[in-house]
Amino acid sequence: MDHNKLALPVGTTLDRFIMRKQEDFPYATGELSQLLRDIALAAKIVNREINRSGLIDIAGAYGSQNVQGEDQQKLDVIANIRFIRALRNGGEVCTIISEEDEEMIQTGNNQGKYVVAIDPLDGSSNIDVNVSIGTIFSIYRRVSPTGTEGTERDCLQTGTHQVAAGYVIYGSSTMLVYTTGNGVNGFTYEASLGEFFLSHPHITTPKTGAIYSINEGSSDHFSEGTTAFVAYCKQQNYSARYIGSLVADFHRNLLKGGIYMYPATKKAPKGKLRLMYECNSLAFIVEQAGGKSSDGRNRTMELEPKGMHERSPLFIGSTELVEKAEEFLAAEYSDVVAAL
Ligand SMILES: O=P(O)(O)OC[C@H]1O[C@](O)(COP(=O)(O)O)[C@@H](O)[C@@H]1O
Ligand SMILES: [Mg+2]
Ligand SMILES: [Mg+2]
């Protein structure tokens, strides 16, 4: 009996889980394990900042805009600093792309084998109103040789090249959910012990569900296909649930079944969400949990990134719901083509 392959019990610490899983890979050298620990450490620090954000003056806008033209919140900047510092100090990462920085961030760890794409604080519009927010990350192995700075080619890889991806949700409890391509596991943070504990082993998402998540405030700008699918969801008496924090909406639907959509609209032809550190990361998770993710037509993880902050429409969640949405969009597309 290969004990390493045994399912680890609920309550296993993240550290122990990472170590035991590393033993499953005889050629593993521990760098990815250490990188996952570095991310968990930064998440603990950011969690502390978020929990006390109402008490100390870190609420509100920071006073500058990021490359997307969005007003940065103080916590966006604090989370960005904390994750970059942990990844730099950890030594495993040569280059970082972050939602909050226009250019690639060279860490100085030229021997580092990994590149990280990160959304340090997801759900910025919910920061000051005590609604769940998150962090989203993707990890890639560099393609350029070690000993040099990471390149744009290292950063612009398709989602299928992710070696790991995950998110942290800072909600009623704080959880870290991630995959290294061998299923999805969730860990709950016990602040008094300063530890993440395995609480959700082998997460799988239902094939279908009765929840749809989309900002209907933009419905005037929806395409015909999106409008038709939303109408279909209502006919099916599905529940509309939209928190406005991608991580939180995704997490709920992952566990309960459902679909989250941020479609292309007339005002945002490529949607809003960023391919490298929002869409690809969650696409890897949902596929590993038995779900599906696309831009309405193409598999998210096969989309060729053209820029670090490129946007992509996102339809993600239970396979049957995403496929149903794709059917409505395909009908719209064939109408468009027929009209050409
Ligand atoms: O307000 P909208 O247009 O519905 O957008 C909400 C979406 O934008 C986001 O806040 C974008 O992410 P950031 O907060 O990281 O910029 C998502 O979390 C959320 O799903
Ligand atoms: Mg985000
Ligand atoms: Mg963000």
CSV table of C-alpha atoms and ligand atoms in Angstrom, one decimal:
chain,number,residue,atom,x,y,z
A,1,MET,CA,0.0,0.0,0.0
A,2,ASP,CA,1.6,3.4,-1.1
A,3,HIS,CA,0.7,5.5,2.0
A,4,ASN,CA,1.6,8.6,0.2
A,5,LYS,CA,-1.4,8.2,-2.0
A,6,LEU,CA,-3.7,7.9,1.0
A,7,ALA,CA,-6.4,10.7,1.3
A,8,LEU,CA,-5.2,13.1,3.9
A,9,PRO,CA,-7.7,13.6,6.7
A,10,VAL,CA,-9.7,16.8,7.3
A,11,GLY,CA,-7.7,18.8,9.8
A,12,THR,CA,-4.3,18.2,8.1
A,13,THR,CA,-2.3,21.4,8.2
A,14,LEU,CA,-1.5,23.0,4.8
A,15,ASP,CA,2.2,22.6,5.4
A,16,ARG,CA,1.8,18.8,6.0
A,17,PHE,CA,-0.5,18.5,3.0
A,18,ILE,CA,2.0,20.2,0.7
A,19,MET,CA,4.8,18.1,2.0
A,20,ARG,CA,2.9,14.8,1.6
A,21,LYS,CA,1.6,15.7,-1.9
A,22,GLN,CA,5.2,16.6,-2.9
A,23,GLU,CA,6.2,13.0,-2.0
A,24,ASP,CA,3.8,11.9,-4.7
A,25,PHE,CA,6.2,13.4,-7.3
A,26,PRO,CA,9.7,11.7,-6.9
A,27,TYR,CA,11.3,14.4,-9.1
A,28,ALA,CA,9.8,17.3,-7.1
A,29,THR,CA,12.5,19.5,-5.6
A,30,GLY,CA,10.4,21.5,-3.2
A,31,GLU,CA,10.4,24.9,-4.9
A,32,LEU,CA,6.7,24.8,-5.8
A,33,SER,CA,5.9,23.6,-2.3
A,34,GLN,CA,7.9,26.5,-0.9
A,35,LEU,CA,6.1,28.9,-3.3
A,36,LEU,CA,2.7,27.7,-2.1
A,37,ARG,CA,3.8,28.3,1.5
A,38,ASP,CA,5.0,31.8,0.6
A,39,ILE,CA,1.5,32.6,-0.9
A,40,ALA,CA,-0.2,31.2,2.3
A,41,LEU,CA,2.1,33.4,4.5
A,42,ALA,CA,1.2,36.5,2.6
A,43,ALA,CA,-2.5,35.5,2.7
A,44,LYS,CA,-2.3,35.3,6.5
A,45,ILE,CA,-0.9,38.8,6.7
A,46,VAL,CA,-3.4,40.3,4.3
A,47,ASN,CA,-6.2,38.5,6.2
A,48,ARG,CA,-5.1,40.3,9.4
A,49,GLU,CA,-5.1,43.7,7.6
A,50,ILE,CA,-8.6,43.0,6.2
A,51,ASN,CA,-10.0,41.9,9.5
A,52,ARG,CA,-8.9,45.1,11.2
A,53,SER,CA,-9.4,47.4,8.2
A,54,GLY,CA,-12.4,49.1,9.9
A,55,LEU,CA,-10.2,50.0,13.0
A,56,ILE,CA,-7.2,51.4,11.3
A,57,ASP,CA,-7.1,54.0,8.6
A,58,ILE,CA,-6.8,51.6,5.6
A,59,ALA,CA,-10.3,52.1,4.3
A,60,GLY,CA,-11.0,54.0,1.0
A,61,ALA,CA,-9.1,55.0,-2.1
A,62,TYR,CA,-5.3,55.2,-2.2
A,63,GLY,CA,-5.3,58.2,-4.5
A,64,SER,CA,-3.9,56.6,-7.7
A,65,GLN,CA,-5.2,54.5,-10.6
A,66,ASN,CA,-3.9,51.1,-11.8
A,67,VAL,CA,-3.2,50.2,-15.5
A,68,GLN,CA,-6.9,49.4,-15.9
A,69,GLY,CA,-7.8,53.0,-15.1
A,70,GLU,CA,-9.5,51.8,-11.8
A,71,ASP,CA,-9.0,53.8,-8.6
A,72,GLN,CA,-6.8,51.7,-6.4
A,73,GLN,CA,-8.1,51.1,-2.9
A,74,LYS,CA,-5.6,51.3,0.0
A,75,LEU,CA,-6.1,47.5,0.5
A,76,ASP,CA,-5.3,46.8,-3.1
A,77,VAL,CA,-2.0,48.5,-2.6
A,78,ILE,CA,-1.3,46.9,0.8
A,79,ALA,CA,-2.2,43.4,-0.5
A,80,ASN,CA,0.0,44.0,-3.6
A,81,ILE,CA,3.0,45.0,-1.4
A,82,ARG,CA,2.5,42.0,0.9
A,83,PHE,CA,2.3,39.4,-1.8
A,84,ILE,CA,5.2,40.8,-3.8
A,85,ARG,CA,7.4,41.0,-0.7
A,86,ALA,CA,6.5,37.3,0.3
A,87,LEU,CA,7.3,36.1,-3.3
A,88,ARG,CA,10.5,38.1,-3.5
A,89,ASN,CA,11.7,36.9,-0.1
A,90,GLY,CA,10.7,33.3,-0.8
A,91,GLY,CA,13.2,33.2,-3.7
A,92,GLU,CA,11.3,30.8,-6.0
A,93,VAL,CA,9.7,33.4,-8.3
A,94,CYS,CA,11.7,35.4,-10.9
A,95,THR,CA,8.9,37.5,-12.2
A,96,ILE,CA,5.4,38.6,-11.2
A,97,ILE,CA,2.5,40.1,-13.1
A,98,SER,CA,0.1,41.9,-10.9
A,99,GLU,CA,-3.2,43.7,-11.6
A,100,GLU,CA,-1.8,46.6,-9.7
A,101,ASP,CA,1.4,47.1,-11.7
A,102,GLU,CA,1.5,48.0,-15.4
A,103,GLU,CA,4.9,46.3,-16.0
A,104,MET,CA,6.3,42.9,-15.1
A,105,ILE,CA,7.9,42.9,-11.6
A,106,GLN,CA,11.4,41.5,-11.6
A,107,THR,CA,12.0,40.1,-8.1
A,108,GLY,CA,15.8,39.8,-8.5
A,109,ASN,CA,15.5,36.0,-8.0
A,110,ASN,CA,17.0,35.2,-11.4
A,111,GLN,CA,17.5,31.6,-10.2
A,112,GLY,CA,13.8,31.4,-9.5
A,113,LYS,CA,12.0,28.9,-11.8
A,114,TYR,CA,8.5,30.3,-11.5
A,115,VAL,CA,6.4,33.2,-12.7
A,116,VAL,CA,3.3,34.3,-10.7
A,117,ALA,CA,0.3,36.2,-12.1
A,118,ILE,CA,-1.8,37.7,-9.3
A,119,ASP,CA,-4.9,39.7,-8.5
A,120,PRO,CA,-3.8,40.7,-5.0
A,121,LEU,CA,-7.2,42.0,-3.9
A,122,ASP,CA,-10.3,40.8,-5.8
A,123,GLY,CA,-13.7,42.5,-5.3
A,124,SER,CA,-12.3,46.0,-4.6
A,125,SER,CA,-15.7,47.6,-4.7
A,126,ASN,CA,-16.7,45.5,-1.6
A,127,ILE,CA,-13.6,46.3,0.5
A,128,ASP,CA,-15.1,49.0,2.7
A,129,VAL,CA,-18.5,47.4,3.2
A,130,ASN,CA,-17.5,44.1,4.9
A,131,VAL,CA,-18.4,41.8,2.0
A,132,SER,CA,-16.2,38.9,1.0
A,133,ILE,CA,-13.2,39.7,-1.1
A,134,GLY,CA,-10.3,37.6,-2.3
A,135,THR,CA,-6.9,37.1,-3.9
A,136,ILE,CA,-6.4,35.1,-7.1
A,137,PHE,CA,-3.2,33.6,-8.4
A,138,SER,CA,-1.6,31.5,-11.2
A,139,ILE,CA,1.8,29.9,-11.2
A,140,TYR,CA,3.8,29.1,-14.4
A,141,ARG,CA,7.2,27.5,-14.8
A,142,ARG,CA,9.4,29.9,-16.7
A,143,VAL,CA,10.4,28.9,-20.3
A,144,SER,CA,13.6,31.0,-20.4
A,145,PRO,CA,16.8,29.7,-18.7
A,146,THR,CA,17.4,30.5,-15.1
A,147,GLY,CA,20.1,33.0,-14.3
A,148,THR,CA,18.4,35.8,-16.2
A,149,GLU,CA,15.4,38.0,-15.5
A,150,GLY,CA,12.0,36.6,-16.5
A,151,THR,CA,10.8,37.6,-19.9
A,152,GLU,CA,7.4,38.5,-21.5
A,153,ARG,CA,7.3,35.1,-23.0
A,154,ASP,CA,7.6,33.6,-19.5
A,155,CYS,CA,4.6,35.7,-18.5
A,156,LEU,CA,2.3,35.3,-21.5
A,157,GLN,CA,1.7,31.5,-21.5
A,158,THR,CA,-1.7,29.9,-22.1
A,159,GLY,CA,-3.7,28.7,-19.1
A,160,THR,CA,-2.9,25.1,-20.0
A,161,HIS,CA,0.7,25.8,-18.9
A,162,GLN,CA,-0.3,26.6,-15.3
A,163,VAL,CA,1.5,24.4,-12.8
A,164,ALA,CA,-0.8,25.6,-10.0
A,165,ALA,CA,-3.6,28.1,-9.4
A,166,GLY,CA,-5.8,29.2,-6.6
A,167,TYR,CA,-7.6,31.8,-4.6
A,168,VAL,CA,-8.0,33.0,-1.1
A,169,ILE,CA,-11.4,34.1,0.0
A,170,TYR,CA,-11.6,36.5,3.0
A,171,GLY,CA,-15.2,35.9,4.0
A,172,SER,CA,-17.1,34.7,7.1
A,173,SER,CA,-14.1,32.4,7.3
A,174,THR,CA,-10.8,32.7,5.4
A,175,MET,CA,-10.1,29.9,3.0
A,176,LEU,CA,-7.3,29.0,0.5
A,177,VAL,CA,-8.4,26.8,-2.4
A,178,TYR,CA,-5.9,25.6,-4.9
A,179,THR,CA,-4.9,23.0,-7.5
A,180,THR,CA,-1.6,21.7,-8.8
A,181,GLY,CA,-3.4,19.7,-11.5
A,182,ASN,CA,-4.4,16.8,-9.2
A,183,GLY,CA,-7.8,17.8,-8.0
A,184,VAL,CA,-8.8,20.8,-5.9
A,185,ASN,CA,-8.5,21.1,-2.1
A,186,GLY,CA,-9.7,23.8,0.3
A,187,PHE,CA,-8.1,24.9,3.6
A,188,THR,CA,-9.7,27.0,6.3
A,189,TYR,CA,-7.7,29.4,8.3
A,190,GLU,CA,-7.6,29.1,12.1
A,191,ALA,CA,-6.3,32.6,13.1
A,192,SER,CA,-5.7,31.7,16.7
A,193,LEU,CA,-3.3,29.0,15.6
A,194,GLY,CA,-2.0,30.8,12.5
A,195,GLU,CA,-2.6,27.7,10.4
A,196,PHE,CA,-4.6,26.7,7.4
A,197,PHE,CA,-6.3,23.3,7.9
A,198,LEU,CA,-7.7,20.9,5.2
A,199,SER,CA,-11.4,21.4,5.4
A,200,HIS,CA,-12.6,20.7,1.9
A,201,PRO,CA,-10.7,17.8,0.4
A,202,HIS,CA,-11.2,16.8,-3.3
A,203,ILE,CA,-13.7,19.6,-4.2
A,204,THR,CA,-15.9,18.7,-7.1
A,205,THR,CA,-18.6,20.9,-8.6
A,206,PRO,CA,-22.0,19.7,-9.5
A,207,LYS,CA,-22.6,19.0,-13.3
A,208,THR,CA,-25.5,21.5,-13.2
A,209,GLY,CA,-27.0,23.9,-10.7
A,210,ALA,CA,-29.8,26.5,-10.2
A,211,ILE,CA,-27.8,29.6,-9.6
A,212,TYR,CA,-26.8,32.2,-12.1
A,213,SER,CA,-24.5,35.2,-11.4
A,214,ILE,CA,-24.2,38.2,-13.7
A,215,ASN,CA,-24.4,41.9,-13.1
A,216,GLU,CA,-27.9,42.6,-14.6
A,217,GLY,CA,-27.3,46.3,-14.1
A,218,SER,CA,-25.5,46.0,-17.5
A,219,SER,CA,-28.3,44.1,-19.2
A,220,ASP,CA,-29.0,46.9,-21.7
A,221,HIS,CA,-25.5,46.3,-23.0
A,222,PHE,CA,-25.8,42.5,-23.2
A,223,SER,CA,-25.7,40.7,-26.5
A,224,GLU,CA,-28.7,38.9,-27.8
A,225,GLY,CA,-27.3,35.5,-26.8
A,226,THR,CA,-26.5,36.6,-23.2
A,227,THR,CA,-29.9,38.2,-22.9
A,228,ALA,CA,-31.5,35.0,-24.1
A,229,PHE,CA,-29.5,32.8,-21.7
A,230,VAL,CA,-30.4,35.0,-18.7
A,231,ALA,CA,-34.1,34.8,-19.8
A,232,TYR,CA,-33.7,31.0,-19.9
A,233,CYS,CA,-32.2,31.0,-16.3
A,234,LYS,CA,-35.3,32.9,-15.2
A,235,GLN,CA,-37.7,30.5,-17.0
A,236,GLN,CA,-35.9,27.7,-15.1
A,237,ASN,CA,-36.5,29.5,-11.8
A,238,TYR,CA,-32.8,29.6,-11.1
A,239,SER,CA,-31.8,31.9,-8.3
A,240,ALA,CA,-29.9,35.1,-9.2
A,241,ARG,CA,-26.9,35.6,-6.9
A,242,TYR,CA,-24.3,38.3,-7.5
A,243,ILE,CA,-22.0,39.5,-4.7
A,244,GLY,CA,-19.8,41.6,-7.0
A,245,SER,CA,-16.6,39.9,-5.8
A,246,LEU,CA,-15.5,37.3,-8.5
A,247,VAL,CA,-13.9,35.0,-5.9
A,248,ALA,CA,-16.9,34.9,-3.7
A,249,ASP,CA,-19.4,34.4,-6.5
A,250,PHE,CA,-17.2,31.7,-8.0
A,251,HIS,CA,-16.6,29.9,-4.7
A,252,ARG,CA,-20.3,29.7,-3.9
A,253,ASN,CA,-21.2,28.3,-7.4
A,254,LEU,CA,-18.2,25.9,-7.2
A,255,LEU,CA,-19.6,24.3,-4.1
A,256,LYS,CA,-23.4,24.5,-4.9
A,257,GLY,CA,-23.4,24.4,-8.7
A,258,GLY,CA,-24.2,27.4,-10.9
A,259,ILE,CA,-22.7,29.7,-13.5
A,260,TYR,CA,-20.9,33.0,-13.1
A,261,MET,CA,-20.8,35.2,-16.2
A,262,TYR,CA,-19.0,38.4,-17.1
A,263,PRO,CA,-19.9,38.6,-20.8
A,264,ALA,CA,-18.7,40.8,-23.6
A,265,THR,CA,-21.0,43.7,-23.7
A,266,LYS,CA,-21.5,46.6,-26.1
A,267,LYS,CA,-19.7,48.9,-23.7
A,268,ALA,CA,-17.0,46.3,-22.8
A,269,PRO,CA,-16.5,44.1,-26.0
A,270,LYS,CA,-13.9,42.0,-24.1
A,271,GLY,CA,-15.7,41.9,-20.8
A,272,LYS,CA,-14.0,43.2,-17.7
A,273,LEU,CA,-12.1,40.4,-16.1
A,274,ARG,CA,-8.4,39.8,-16.8
A,275,LEU,CA,-7.3,36.6,-18.5
A,276,MET,CA,-3.9,36.1,-16.8
A,277,TYR,CA,-4.9,36.5,-13.1
A,278,GLU,CA,-8.6,36.1,-12.9
A,279,CYS,CA,-10.0,33.9,-15.7
A,280,ASN,CA,-7.2,31.4,-16.2
A,281,SER,CA,-6.7,30.8,-12.5
A,282,LEU,CA,-10.4,30.0,-11.9
A,283,ALA,CA,-10.6,28.1,-15.1
A,284,PHE,CA,-7.9,25.7,-13.9
A,285,ILE,CA,-9.7,25.2,-10.6
A,286,VAL,CA,-13.1,24.7,-12.1
A,287,GLU,CA,-11.9,22.2,-14.7
A,288,GLN,CA,-10.0,20.2,-12.0
A,289,ALA,CA,-13.3,20.2,-10.0
A,290,GLY,CA,-15.2,18.8,-13.0
A,291,GLY,CA,-16.7,22.1,-14.3
A,292,LYS,CA,-16.1,24.2,-17.4
A,293,SER,CA,-14.8,27.7,-18.4
A,294,SER,CA,-15.0,29.6,-21.7
A,295,ASP,CA,-15.2,33.0,-23.2
A,296,GLY,CA,-18.6,31.9,-24.6
A,297,ARG,CA,-17.1,30.0,-27.4
A,298,ASN,CA,-13.4,29.1,-26.7
A,299,ARG,CA,-11.9,27.2,-23.7
A,300,THR,CA,-10.5,29.9,-21.4
A,301,MET,CA,-7.2,28.0,-20.8
A,302,GLU,CA,-6.5,27.7,-24.6
A,303,LEU,CA,-6.8,31.5,-25.2
A,304,GLU,CA,-3.5,32.9,-26.4
A,305,PRO,CA,-2.7,35.9,-24.2
A,306,LYS,CA,-1.6,39.0,-26.1
A,307,GLY,CA,-0.9,41.2,-23.1
A,308,MET,CA,-0.4,40.9,-19.4
A,309,HIS,CA,-3.6,42.8,-18.5
A,310,GLU,CA,-5.7,41.5,-21.4
A,311,ARG,CA,-9.4,41.1,-20.7
A,312,SER,CA,-11.6,38.1,-21.6
A,313,PRO,CA,-15.4,37.3,-21.4
A,314,LEU,CA,-16.0,34.6,-18.8
A,315,PHE,CA,-18.6,31.9,-18.5
A,316,ILE,CA,-17.6,29.6,-15.7
A,317,GLY,CA,-19.1,26.9,-13.5
A,318,SER,CA,-21.2,23.8,-13.9
A,319,THR,CA,-20.5,22.1,-17.2
A,320,GLU,CA,-24.2,21.8,-18.3
A,321,LEU,CA,-24.9,25.5,-17.6
A,322,VAL,CA,-21.8,26.8,-19.4
A,323,GLU,CA,-22.6,24.6,-22.4
A,324,LYS,CA,-26.2,25.9,-22.3
A,325,ALA,CA,-24.9,29.5,-22.3
A,326,GLU,CA,-22.6,28.6,-25.2
A,327,GLU,CA,-25.6,27.3,-27.2
A,328,PHE,CA,-27.3,30.6,-26.9
A,329,LEU,CA,-24.2,32.5,-27.8
A,330,ALA,CA,-23.6,30.2,-30.8
A,331,ALA,CA,-27.1,30.9,-32.0
A,332,GLU,CA,-26.4,34.6,-31.8
A,333,TYR,CA,-23.1,34.2,-33.5
A,334,SER,CA,-24.6,32.2,-36.4
A,335,ASP,CA,-27.2,34.9,-36.8
A,336,VAL,CA,-24.5,37.6,-36.9
A,337,VAL,CA,-22.5,35.6,-39.5
A,338,ALA,CA,-25.7,34.9,-41.5
A,339,ALA,CA,-26.4,38.7,-41.5
A,340,LEU,CA,-22.9,39.5,-42.8
B,1,LIG,O1,-19.2,45.9,-10.7
B,1,LIG,P1,-19.1,44.9,-11.8
B,1,LIG,O2,-19.0,45.5,-13.2
B,1,LIG,O3,-20.2,43.9,-11.8
B,1,LIG,O4,-17.7,44.1,-11.7
B,1,LIG,C1,-17.6,43.2,-10.6
B,1,LIG,C2,-16.4,42.4,-10.9
B,1,LIG,O5,-15.2,43.2,-10.9
B,1,LIG,C3,-14.2,42.7,-10.0
B,1,LIG,O6,-14.3,43.5,-8.8
B,1,LIG,C4,-12.9,42.9,-10.7
B,1,LIG,O7,-11.9,42.5,-9.8
B,1,LIG,P2,-11.0,43.6,-9.0
B,1,LIG,O8,-11.8,44.0,-7.8
B,1,LIG,O9,-9.8,42.7,-8.6
B,1,LIG,O10,-10.6,44.7,-9.9
B,1,LIG,C5,-14.6,41.3,-9.7
B,1,LIG,O11,-14.3,40.8,-8.4
B,1,LIG,C6,-16.2,41.3,-9.8
B,1,LIG,O12,-16.7,40.1,-10.1
B,2,MG,MG,-10.3,40.9,-9.5
B,3,MG,MG,-8.0,43.2,-7.8
